[in-house]
C-alpha cells in the first residue's frame, strides 16, 4: 500500500480554507447565474416563436375573403369574436354622425390628434333583437392647439356608403385618471371609449366587434394605422442580451477563478491556494 504523500498529510491553513470556500461559493454563484440568464434567453426565444405563429395566423386571416357586415351582427361567444379579428370586411350602410366620438391624444405620423369613431347602421333587415349598427374607427384627424375643445373638420357623407376595413375589438385604451366617458352627456372628446357603456349611452344596439376603416385618406381623415405586427424583433434582442450576459459571466469566472489561479501558482509556487 503506497504511503500518503507529504502534501496530502499537511493540514490546510485558515487562509487556504477560506480560499477554497470562496472558490466553491463563486463557482455555485456563477453556475446559478449562468443557468438563470441562459433560461431567460431561451424563454425569450420561445416567446419569439409564439409571436411568429401568431403573426402567421394574422396573415392567414387577412388573406381570407372579405366578410360582409351581417357576419358581425350574429350572436357569438368570445372565441368566435377572437377568430374574426383582423379579417377583412366590407360594410354598406348609413353613417350616424350625431353619435361620433373623438378619442384624444392619439398619434399618427408622429402628430397628436383624434381617432374619429362613428357608428354605421348597416343596410338590410335584421332579425328582431339583433343589432344593426357597427362602430367604425374611421381614421385620424389633427387637433386644434389654439382651442383644445374644437372638433376637427371631418366630412361625413349622407346616404348609403360602402367602405372597407378590418375587424377589431375594443378601441385601444390609454391611461386615464377617471372614466368619465361612460357618463351620459359628457363631451364628444373622450380619452377612452368602452363600447358597452357607449351603447347604453346612445341607445344603439352595437355589434360586439368594431371595424377599423382602411384605404387612402379621405373626408379629412388619415388612415395610416399602425401595422399589426408580432414584435418578434424585441424578443430576439432580449434573448441576445441574456445570452451575452451568460457568456460574460462564464468568461469572468474562467478568468478570475481558473486562469488567474494558474498564473499565480506559476509565479508564486509557495502560495498555491491564495
mmCIF file of N, CA, C and O in Angstrom, residues 114-203:
data_model
loop_
_atom_site.group_PDB
_atom_site.id
_atom_site.type_symbol
_atom_site.label_atom_id
_atom_site.label_comp_id
_atom_site.label_asym_id
_atom_site.label_seq_id
_atom_site.Cartn_x
_atom_site.Cartn_y
_atom_site.Cartn_z
ATOM 1 N N UNK A 114 -56.869 63.138 -32.972
ATOM 2 C CA UNK A 114 -58.010 62.338 -32.555
ATOM 3 C C UNK A 114 -58.179 61.122 -33.456
ATOM 4 O O UNK A 114 -57.939 61.200 -34.666
ATOM 5 N N UNK A 115 -58.630 60.024 -32.863
ATOM 6 C CA UNK A 115 -59.233 58.947 -33.632
ATOM 7 C C UNK A 115 -60.736 59.231 -33.678
ATOM 8 O O UNK A 115 -61.361 59.426 -32.628
ATOM 9 N N UNK A 116 -61.304 59.260 -34.862
ATOM 10 C CA UNK A 116 -62.720 59.579 -35.036
ATOM 11 C C UNK A 116 -63.498 58.274 -35.203
ATOM 12 O O UNK A 116 -63.194 57.460 -36.081
ATOM 13 N N UNK A 117 -64.495 58.082 -34.360
ATOM 14 C CA UNK A 117 -65.326 56.877 -34.379
ATOM 15 C C UNK A 117 -66.771 57.289 -34.635
ATOM 16 O O UNK A 117 -67.293 58.192 -33.972
ATOM 17 N N UNK A 118 -67.401 56.623 -35.594
ATOM 18 C CA UNK A 118 -68.791 56.905 -35.946
ATOM 19 C C UNK A 118 -69.525 55.589 -36.141
ATOM 20 O O UNK A 118 -69.010 54.689 -36.814
ATOM 21 N N UNK A 119 -70.720 55.440 -35.582
ATOM 22 C CA UNK A 119 -71.491 54.216 -35.837
ATOM 23 C C UNK A 119 -72.073 54.215 -37.251
ATOM 24 O O UNK A 119 -72.441 55.262 -37.792
ATOM 25 N N UNK A 120 -72.146 53.034 -37.833
ATOM 26 C CA UNK A 120 -72.695 52.838 -39.176
ATOM 27 C C UNK A 120 -73.869 51.873 -39.068
ATOM 28 O O UNK A 120 -73.684 50.728 -38.624
ATOM 29 N N UNK A 121 -75.056 52.348 -39.438
ATOM 30 C CA UNK A 121 -76.215 51.470 -39.460
ATOM 31 C C UNK A 121 -76.214 50.709 -40.781
ATOM 32 O O UNK A 121 -76.305 51.296 -41.859
ATOM 33 N N UNK A 122 -76.072 49.389 -40.703
ATOM 34 C CA UNK A 122 -75.920 48.591 -41.905
ATOM 35 C C UNK A 122 -77.229 48.522 -42.680
ATOM 36 O O UNK A 122 -78.325 48.527 -42.096
ATOM 37 N N UNK A 123 -77.089 48.435 -43.985
ATOM 38 C CA UNK A 123 -78.252 48.319 -44.859
ATOM 39 C C UNK A 123 -78.828 46.912 -44.760
ATOM 40 O O UNK A 123 -78.124 45.948 -44.458
ATOM 41 N N UNK A 124 -80.130 46.798 -45.025
ATOM 42 C CA UNK A 124 -80.787 45.500 -44.984
ATOM 43 C C UNK A 124 -81.544 45.301 -43.686
ATOM 44 O O UNK A 124 -81.422 46.077 -42.730
ATOM 45 N N UNK A 125 -82.320 44.269 -43.665
ATOM 46 C CA UNK A 125 -83.133 43.967 -42.489
ATOM 47 C C UNK A 125 -82.425 42.932 -41.624
ATOM 48 O O UNK A 125 -81.614 42.141 -42.103
ATOM 49 N N UNK A 126 -82.742 42.964 -40.329
ATOM 50 C CA UNK A 126 -82.155 42.019 -39.391
ATOM 51 C C UNK A 126 -83.273 41.393 -38.573
ATOM 52 O O UNK A 126 -84.397 41.883 -38.536
ATOM 53 N N UNK A 127 -82.924 40.320 -37.897
ATOM 54 C CA UNK A 127 -83.906 39.641 -37.051
ATOM 55 C C UNK A 127 -84.213 40.493 -35.829
ATOM 56 O O UNK A 127 -83.377 41.302 -35.393
ATOM 57 N N UNK A 128 -85.413 40.356 -35.266
ATOM 58 C CA UNK A 128 -85.771 41.121 -34.066
ATOM 59 C C UNK A 128 -84.774 40.861 -32.929
ATOM 60 O O UNK A 128 -84.379 39.736 -32.672
ATOM 61 N N UNK A 129 -84.357 41.955 -32.270
ATOM 62 C CA UNK A 129 -83.410 41.853 -31.173
ATOM 63 C C UNK A 129 -81.962 41.769 -31.592
ATOM 64 O O UNK A 129 -81.074 41.754 -30.742
ATOM 65 N N UNK A 130 -81.699 41.717 -32.891
ATOM 66 C CA UNK A 130 -80.321 41.631 -33.383
ATOM 67 C C UNK A 130 -79.795 43.028 -33.674
ATOM 68 O O UNK A 130 -80.501 43.848 -34.244
ATOM 69 N N UNK A 131 -78.568 43.348 -33.275
ATOM 70 C CA UNK A 131 -78.026 44.687 -33.572
ATOM 71 C C UNK A 131 -77.863 44.902 -35.068
ATOM 72 O O UNK A 131 -77.686 43.953 -35.830
ATOM 73 N N UNK A 132 -77.942 46.167 -35.452
ATOM 74 C CA UNK A 132 -77.786 46.500 -36.869
ATOM 75 C C UNK A 132 -76.715 47.555 -37.070
ATOM 76 O O UNK A 132 -76.491 48.009 -38.187
ATOM 77 N N UNK A 133 -76.036 47.956 -36.006
ATOM 78 C CA UNK A 133 -75.085 49.056 -36.068
ATOM 79 C C UNK A 133 -73.695 48.567 -35.687
ATOM 80 O O UNK A 133 -73.534 47.816 -34.718
ATOM 81 N N UNK A 134 -72.706 49.029 -36.442
ATOM 82 C CA UNK A 134 -71.296 48.695 -36.192
ATOM 83 C C UNK A 134 -70.550 49.991 -35.919
ATOM 84 O O UNK A 134 -70.707 50.975 -36.662
ATOM 85 N N UNK A 135 -69.744 50.010 -34.863
ATOM 86 C CA UNK A 135 -68.922 51.176 -34.574
ATOM 87 C C UNK A 135 -67.660 51.108 -35.420
ATOM 88 O O UNK A 135 -66.920 50.122 -35.367
ATOM 89 N N UNK A 136 -67.422 52.165 -36.204
ATOM 90 C CA UNK A 136 -66.306 52.192 -37.154
ATOM 91 C C UNK A 136 -65.262 53.199 -36.675
ATOM 92 O O UNK A 136 -65.585 54.358 -36.385
ATOM 93 N N UNK A 137 -64.023 52.738 -36.594
ATOM 94 C CA UNK A 137 -62.899 53.637 -36.328
ATOM 95 C C UNK A 137 -62.468 54.193 -37.691
ATOM 96 O O UNK A 137 -61.729 53.556 -38.431
ATOM 97 N N UNK A 138 -62.948 55.394 -37.984
ATOM 98 C CA UNK A 138 -62.876 55.913 -39.353
ATOM 99 C C UNK A 138 -61.500 56.410 -39.751
ATOM 100 O O UNK A 138 -61.130 56.346 -40.931
ATOM 101 N N UNK A 139 -60.745 56.950 -38.811
ATOM 102 C CA UNK A 139 -59.445 57.496 -39.165
ATOM 103 C C UNK A 139 -58.983 58.500 -38.129
ATOM 104 O O UNK A 139 -59.545 58.618 -37.043
ATOM 105 N N UNK A 140 -57.935 59.245 -38.486
ATOM 106 C CA UNK A 140 -57.284 60.186 -37.577
ATOM 107 C C UNK A 140 -57.407 61.594 -38.136
ATOM 108 O O UNK A 140 -57.287 61.811 -39.337
ATOM 109 N N UNK A 141 -57.627 62.557 -37.230
ATOM 110 C CA UNK A 141 -57.696 63.969 -37.600
ATOM 111 C C UNK A 141 -56.851 64.776 -36.630
ATOM 112 O O UNK A 141 -56.784 64.450 -35.435
ATOM 113 N N UNK A 142 -56.188 65.844 -37.087
ATOM 114 C CA UNK A 142 -55.339 66.646 -36.192
ATOM 115 C C UNK A 142 -56.175 67.471 -35.218
ATOM 116 O O UNK A 142 -57.329 67.789 -35.494
ATOM 117 N N UNK A 143 -55.571 67.826 -34.105
ATOM 118 C CA UNK A 143 -56.263 68.655 -33.130
ATOM 119 C C UNK A 143 -55.939 70.128 -33.346
ATOM 120 O O UNK A 143 -54.937 70.473 -33.970
ATOM 121 N N UNK A 144 -56.804 70.997 -32.833
ATOM 122 C CA UNK A 144 -56.609 72.443 -32.875
ATOM 123 C C UNK A 144 -55.921 72.850 -31.578
ATOM 124 O O UNK A 144 -56.520 72.809 -30.505
ATOM 125 N N UNK A 145 -54.653 73.272 -31.657
ATOM 126 C CA UNK A 145 -53.905 73.589 -30.444
ATOM 127 C C UNK A 145 -54.308 74.933 -29.854
ATOM 128 O O UNK A 145 -54.004 75.217 -28.697
ATOM 129 N N UNK A 146 -54.965 75.782 -30.624
ATOM 130 C CA UNK A 146 -55.438 77.050 -30.081
ATOM 131 C C UNK A 146 -56.721 76.878 -29.282
ATOM 132 O O UNK A 146 -56.998 77.656 -28.372
ATOM 133 N N UNK A 147 -57.510 75.873 -29.627
ATOM 134 C CA UNK A 147 -58.757 75.595 -28.912
ATOM 135 C C UNK A 147 -58.852 74.078 -28.744
ATOM 136 O O UNK A 147 -59.242 73.371 -29.670
ATOM 137 N N UNK A 148 -58.514 73.600 -27.571
ATOM 138 C CA UNK A 148 -58.458 72.160 -27.338
ATOM 139 C C UNK A 148 -59.834 71.508 -27.374
ATOM 140 O O UNK A 148 -59.942 70.296 -27.481
ATOM 141 N N UNK A 149 -60.902 72.288 -27.261
ATOM 142 C CA UNK A 149 -62.244 71.734 -27.300
ATOM 143 C C UNK A 149 -62.851 71.770 -28.703
ATOM 144 O O UNK A 149 -63.967 71.288 -28.896
ATOM 145 N N UNK A 150 -62.105 72.348 -29.652
ATOM 146 C CA UNK A 150 -62.620 72.426 -31.024
ATOM 147 C C UNK A 150 -62.535 71.063 -31.698
ATOM 148 O O UNK A 150 -61.513 70.366 -31.601
ATOM 149 N N UNK A 151 -63.606 70.666 -32.365
ATOM 150 C CA UNK A 151 -63.622 69.396 -33.084
ATOM 151 C C UNK A 151 -63.001 69.566 -34.468
ATOM 152 O O UNK A 151 -63.144 70.612 -35.091
ATOM 153 N N UNK A 152 -62.301 68.562 -34.962
ATOM 154 C CA UNK A 152 -61.695 68.667 -36.296
ATOM 155 C C UNK A 152 -62.758 68.683 -37.385
ATOM 156 O O UNK A 152 -63.886 68.216 -37.195
ATOM 157 N N UNK A 153 -62.371 69.229 -38.521
ATOM 158 C CA UNK A 153 -63.275 69.289 -39.670
ATOM 159 C C UNK A 153 -63.273 67.932 -40.378
ATOM 160 O O UNK A 153 -62.321 67.569 -41.064
ATOM 161 N N UNK A 154 -64.350 67.191 -40.172
ATOM 162 C CA UNK A 154 -64.485 65.861 -40.763
ATOM 163 C C UNK A 154 -65.768 65.826 -41.577
ATOM 164 O O UNK A 154 -66.831 66.218 -41.086
ATOM 165 N N UNK A 155 -65.654 65.399 -42.821
ATOM 166 C CA UNK A 155 -66.839 65.284 -43.679
ATOM 167 C C UNK A 155 -67.439 63.887 -43.530
ATOM 168 O O UNK A 155 -66.726 62.890 -43.631
ATOM 169 N N UNK A 156 -68.745 63.847 -43.314
ATOM 170 C CA UNK A 156 -69.440 62.565 -43.187
ATOM 171 C C UNK A 156 -70.494 62.481 -44.280
ATOM 172 O O UNK A 156 -71.502 63.201 -44.234
ATOM 173 N N UNK A 157 -70.288 61.665 -45.289
ATOM 174 C CA UNK A 157 -71.250 61.581 -46.389
ATOM 175 C C UNK A 157 -72.616 61.101 -45.894
ATOM 176 O O UNK A 157 -72.717 60.257 -45.006
ATOM 177 N N UNK A 158 -73.672 61.664 -46.491
ATOM 178 C CA UNK A 158 -75.013 61.195 -46.195
ATOM 179 C C UNK A 158 -75.417 60.071 -47.131
ATOM 180 O O UNK A 158 -74.737 59.772 -48.122
ATOM 181 N N UNK A 159 -76.522 59.431 -46.829
ATOM 182 C CA UNK A 159 -76.999 58.336 -47.664
ATOM 183 C C UNK A 159 -76.213 57.064 -47.447
ATOM 184 O O UNK A 159 -75.436 56.930 -46.491
ATOM 185 N N UNK A 160 -76.387 56.127 -48.341
ATOM 186 C CA UNK A 160 -75.735 54.822 -48.229
ATOM 187 C C UNK A 160 -74.290 54.902 -48.705
ATOM 188 O O UNK A 160 -74.015 55.426 -49.789
ATOM 189 N N UNK A 161 -73.383 54.406 -47.900
ATOM 190 C CA UNK A 161 -71.959 54.395 -48.245
ATOM 191 C C UNK A 161 -71.461 52.965 -48.157
ATOM 192 O O UNK A 161 -72.075 52.095 -47.530
ATOM 193 N N UNK A 162 -70.325 52.746 -48.797
ATOM 194 C CA UNK A 162 -69.659 51.438 -48.722
ATOM 195 C C UNK A 162 -68.205 51.667 -48.370
ATOM 196 O O UNK A 162 -67.562 52.572 -48.918
ATOM 197 N N UNK A 163 -67.677 50.881 -47.455
ATOM 198 C CA UNK A 163 -66.304 51.059 -47.017
ATOM 199 C C UNK A 163 -65.663 49.702 -46.759
ATOM 200 O O UNK A 163 -66.343 48.700 -46.550
ATOM 201 N N UNK A 164 -64.327 49.722 -46.779
ATOM 202 C CA UNK A 164 -63.535 48.534 -46.483
ATOM 203 C C UNK A 164 -62.804 48.730 -45.160
ATOM 204 O O UNK A 164 -62.488 49.864 -44.774
ATOM 205 N N UNK A 165 -62.556 47.648 -44.472
ATOM 206 C CA UNK A 165 -61.839 47.741 -43.212
ATOM 207 C C UNK A 165 -61.400 46.375 -42.738
ATOM 208 O O UNK A 165 -61.474 45.388 -43.466
ATOM 209 N N UNK A 166 -60.951 46.357 -41.498
ATOM 210 C CA UNK A 166 -60.590 45.093 -40.854
ATOM 211 C C UNK A 166 -61.293 45.026 -39.506
ATOM 212 O O UNK A 166 -61.512 46.043 -38.846
ATOM 213 N N UNK A 167 -61.645 43.829 -39.111
ATOM 214 C CA UNK A 167 -62.381 43.622 -37.867
ATOM 215 C C UNK A 167 -61.431 43.830 -36.682
ATOM 216 O O UNK A 167 -60.276 43.402 -36.709
ATOM 217 N N UNK A 168 -61.929 44.510 -35.658
ATOM 218 C CA UNK A 168 -61.132 44.791 -34.466
ATOM 219 C C UNK A 168 -62.003 44.613 -33.232
ATOM 220 O O UNK A 168 -63.220 44.438 -33.324
ATOM 221 N N UNK A 169 -61.351 44.675 -32.076
ATOM 222 C CA UNK A 169 -62.071 44.589 -30.818
ATOM 223 C C UNK A 169 -62.371 45.969 -30.293
ATOM 224 O O UNK A 169 -62.718 46.892 -31.028
ATOM 225 N N UNK A 170 -62.203 46.133 -28.989
ATOM 226 C CA UNK A 170 -62.405 47.440 -28.374
ATOM 227 C C UNK A 170 -61.344 48.418 -28.873
ATOM 228 O O UNK A 170 -60.208 48.023 -29.153
ATOM 229 N N UNK A 171 -61.665 49.709 -28.993
ATOM 230 C CA UNK A 171 -60.630 50.689 -29.343
ATOM 231 C C UNK A 171 -59.507 50.670 -28.316
ATOM 232 O O UNK A 171 -59.726 50.432 -27.128
ATOM 233 N N UNK A 172 -58.284 50.895 -28.795
ATOM 234 C CA UNK A 172 -57.123 50.877 -27.905
ATOM 235 C C UNK A 172 -57.295 51.901 -26.793
ATOM 236 O O UNK A 172 -57.769 53.021 -27.018
ATOM 237 N N UNK A 173 -56.913 51.503 -25.594
ATOM 238 C CA UNK A 173 -57.100 52.356 -24.425
ATOM 239 C C UNK A 173 -55.784 53.011 -24.013
ATOM 240 O O UNK A 173 -54.710 52.431 -24.144
ATOM 241 N N UNK A 174 -55.911 54.239 -23.485
ATOM 242 C CA UNK A 174 -54.795 54.951 -22.892
ATOM 243 C C UNK A 174 -55.039 55.083 -21.394
ATOM 244 O O UNK A 174 -56.175 54.975 -20.926
ATOM 245 N N UNK A 175 -53.965 55.326 -20.645
ATOM 246 C CA UNK A 175 -54.093 55.510 -19.213
ATOM 247 C C UNK A 175 -54.867 56.786 -18.928
ATOM 248 O O UNK A 175 -54.610 57.841 -19.510
ATOM 249 N N UNK A 176 -55.844 56.693 -18.024
ATOM 250 C CA UNK A 176 -56.607 57.867 -17.615
ATOM 251 C C UNK A 176 -56.889 57.793 -16.127
ATOM 252 O O UNK A 176 -56.952 56.712 -15.538
ATOM 253 N N UNK A 177 -57.069 58.953 -15.518
ATOM 254 C CA UNK A 177 -57.279 59.016 -14.077
ATOM 255 C C UNK A 177 -58.720 58.752 -13.691
ATOM 256 O O UNK A 177 -58.994 58.275 -12.611
ATOM 257 N N UNK A 178 -59.658 59.090 -14.563
ATOM 258 C CA UNK A 178 -61.056 58.856 -14.263
ATOM 259 C C UNK A 178 -61.772 58.440 -15.534
ATOM 260 O O UNK A 178 -61.408 58.843 -16.627
ATOM 261 N N UNK A 179 -62.801 57.630 -15.401
ATOM 262 C CA UNK A 179 -63.532 57.090 -16.546
ATOM 263 C C UNK A 179 -64.842 57.837 -16.695
ATOM 264 O O UNK A 179 -65.915 57.339 -16.401
ATOM 265 N N UNK A 180 -64.766 59.081 -17.171
ATOM 266 C CA UNK A 180 -65.964 59.882 -17.348
ATOM 267 C C UNK A 180 -66.670 59.586 -18.654
ATOM 268 O O UNK A 180 -67.781 60.050 -18.885
ATOM 269 N N UNK A 181 -66.037 58.799 -19.541
ATOM 270 C CA UNK A 181 -66.631 58.557 -20.846
ATOM 271 C C UNK A 181 -67.932 57.787 -20.750
ATOM 272 O O UNK A 181 -68.754 57.839 -21.656
ATOM 273 N N UNK A 182 -68.133 57.056 -19.658
ATOM 274 C CA UNK A 182 -69.341 56.272 -19.533
ATOM 275 C C UNK A 182 -70.522 57.081 -19.016
ATOM 276 O O UNK A 182 -71.632 56.581 -18.957
ATOM 277 N N UNK A 183 -70.305 58.357 -18.632
ATOM 278 C CA UNK A 183 -71.378 59.159 -18.099
ATOM 279 C C UNK A 183 -72.131 59.839 -19.231
ATOM 280 O O UNK A 183 -71.518 60.420 -20.133
ATOM 281 N N UNK A 184 -73.454 59.827 -19.245
ATOM 282 C CA UNK A 184 -74.210 60.457 -20.313
ATOM 283 C C UNK A 184 -74.000 61.957 -20.325
ATOM 284 O O UNK A 184 -73.847 62.589 -19.281
ATOM 285 N N UNK A 185 -74.033 62.524 -21.497
ATOM 286 C CA UNK A 185 -73.977 63.959 -21.631
ATOM 287 C C UNK A 185 -72.591 64.554 -21.577
ATOM 288 O O UNK A 185 -72.452 65.767 -21.521
ATOM 289 N N UNK A 186 -71.539 63.748 -21.544
ATOM 290 C CA UNK A 186 -70.189 64.284 -21.500
ATOM 291 C C UNK A 186 -69.771 64.717 -22.891
ATOM 292 O O UNK A 186 -70.467 64.495 -23.877
ATOM 293 N N UNK A 187 -68.584 65.352 -22.974
ATOM 294 C CA UNK A 187 -68.095 65.860 -24.245
ATOM 295 C C UNK A 187 -67.917 64.728 -25.252
ATOM 296 O O UNK A 187 -67.691 63.569 -24.891
ATOM 297 N N UNK A 188 -67.998 65.078 -26.512
ATOM 298 C CA UNK A 188 -67.741 64.090 -27.557
ATOM 299 C C UNK A 188 -66.265 63.758 -27.656
ATOM 300 O O UNK A 188 -65.881 62.800 -28.313
ATOM 301 N N UNK A 189 -65.421 64.582 -27.025
ATOM 302 C CA UNK A 189 -63.989 64.286 -26.945
ATOM 303 C C UNK A 189 -63.770 63.381 -25.735
ATOM 304 O O UNK A 189 -64.074 63.749 -24.606
ATOM 305 N N UNK A 190 -63.242 62.212 -25.969
ATOM 306 C CA UNK A 190 -63.043 61.229 -24.904
ATOM 307 C C UNK A 190 -61.573 60.822 -24.852
ATOM 308 O O UNK A 190 -60.869 60.867 -25.857
ATOM 309 N N UNK A 191 -61.161 60.375 -23.681
ATOM 310 C CA UNK A 191 -59.834 59.771 -23.563
ATOM 311 C C UNK A 191 -59.875 58.315 -24.007
ATOM 312 O O UNK A 191 -58.987 57.841 -24.711
ATOM 313 N N UNK A 192 -60.903 57.593 -23.584
ATOM 314 C CA UNK A 192 -61.112 56.201 -23.959
ATOM 315 C C UNK A 192 -62.595 55.987 -24.208
ATOM 316 O O UNK A 192 -63.426 56.845 -23.890
ATOM 317 N N UNK A 193 -62.920 54.840 -24.763
ATOM 318 C CA UNK A 193 -64.317 54.530 -25.047
ATOM 319 C C UNK A 193 -64.567 53.056 -24.774
ATOM 320 O O UNK A 193 -63.909 52.191 -25.346
ATOM 321 N N UNK A 194 -65.495 52.801 -23.877
ATOM 322 C CA UNK A 194 -65.972 51.451 -23.638
ATOM 323 C C UNK A 194 -67.239 51.253 -24.459
ATOM 324 O O UNK A 194 -68.223 51.983 -24.280
ATOM 325 N N UNK A 195 -67.224 50.284 -25.361
ATOM 326 C CA UNK A 195 -68.338 50.151 -26.299
ATOM 327 C C UNK A 195 -69.637 49.755 -25.613
ATOM 328 O O UNK A 195 -70.723 50.167 -26.050
ATOM 329 N N UNK A 196 -69.564 48.979 -24.534
ATOM 330 C CA UNK A 196 -70.789 48.612 -23.826
ATOM 331 C C UNK A 196 -71.428 49.843 -23.190
ATOM 332 O O UNK A 196 -72.648 50.054 -23.289
ATOM 333 N N UNK A 197 -70.617 50.678 -22.514
ATOM 334 C CA UNK A 197 -71.142 51.903 -21.914
ATOM 335 C C UNK A 197 -71.633 52.866 -22.988
ATOM 336 O O UNK A 197 -72.650 53.554 -22.816
ATOM 337 N N UNK A 198 -70.916 52.908 -24.116
ATOM 338 C CA UNK A 198 -71.325 53.790 -25.217
ATOM 339 C C UNK A 198 -72.667 53.344 -25.799
ATOM 340 O O UNK A 198 -73.519 54.174 -26.138
ATOM 341 N N UNK A 199 -72.893 52.045 -25.915
ATOM 342 C CA UNK A 199 -74.169 51.546 -26.419
ATOM 343 C C UNK A 199 -75.315 51.925 -25.485
ATOM 344 O O UNK A 199 -76.407 52.317 -25.932
ATOM 345 N N UNK A 200 -75.079 51.845 -24.169
ATOM 346 C CA UNK A 200 -76.109 52.257 -23.225
ATOM 347 C C UNK A 200 -76.355 53.756 -23.291
ATOM 348 O O UNK A 200 -77.495 54.222 -23.207
ATOM 349 N N UNK A 201 -75.291 54.529 -23.468
ATOM 350 C CA UNK A 201 -75.410 55.989 -23.531
ATOM 351 C C UNK A 201 -76.215 56.439 -24.741
ATOM 352 O O UNK A 201 -77.052 57.334 -24.647
ATOM 353 N N UNK A 202 -75.955 55.826 -25.885
ATOM 354 C CA UNK A 202 -76.606 56.251 -27.125
ATOM 355 C C UNK A 202 -77.914 55.524 -27.387
ATOM 356 O O UNK A 202 -78.721 55.983 -28.206
ATOM 357 N N UNK A 203 -78.110 54.395 -26.744
ATOM 358 C CA UNK A 203 -79.291 53.589 -27.027
ATOM 359 C C UNK A 203 -79.181 52.790 -28.309
ATOM 360 O O UNK A 203 -80.179 52.244 -28.791
#
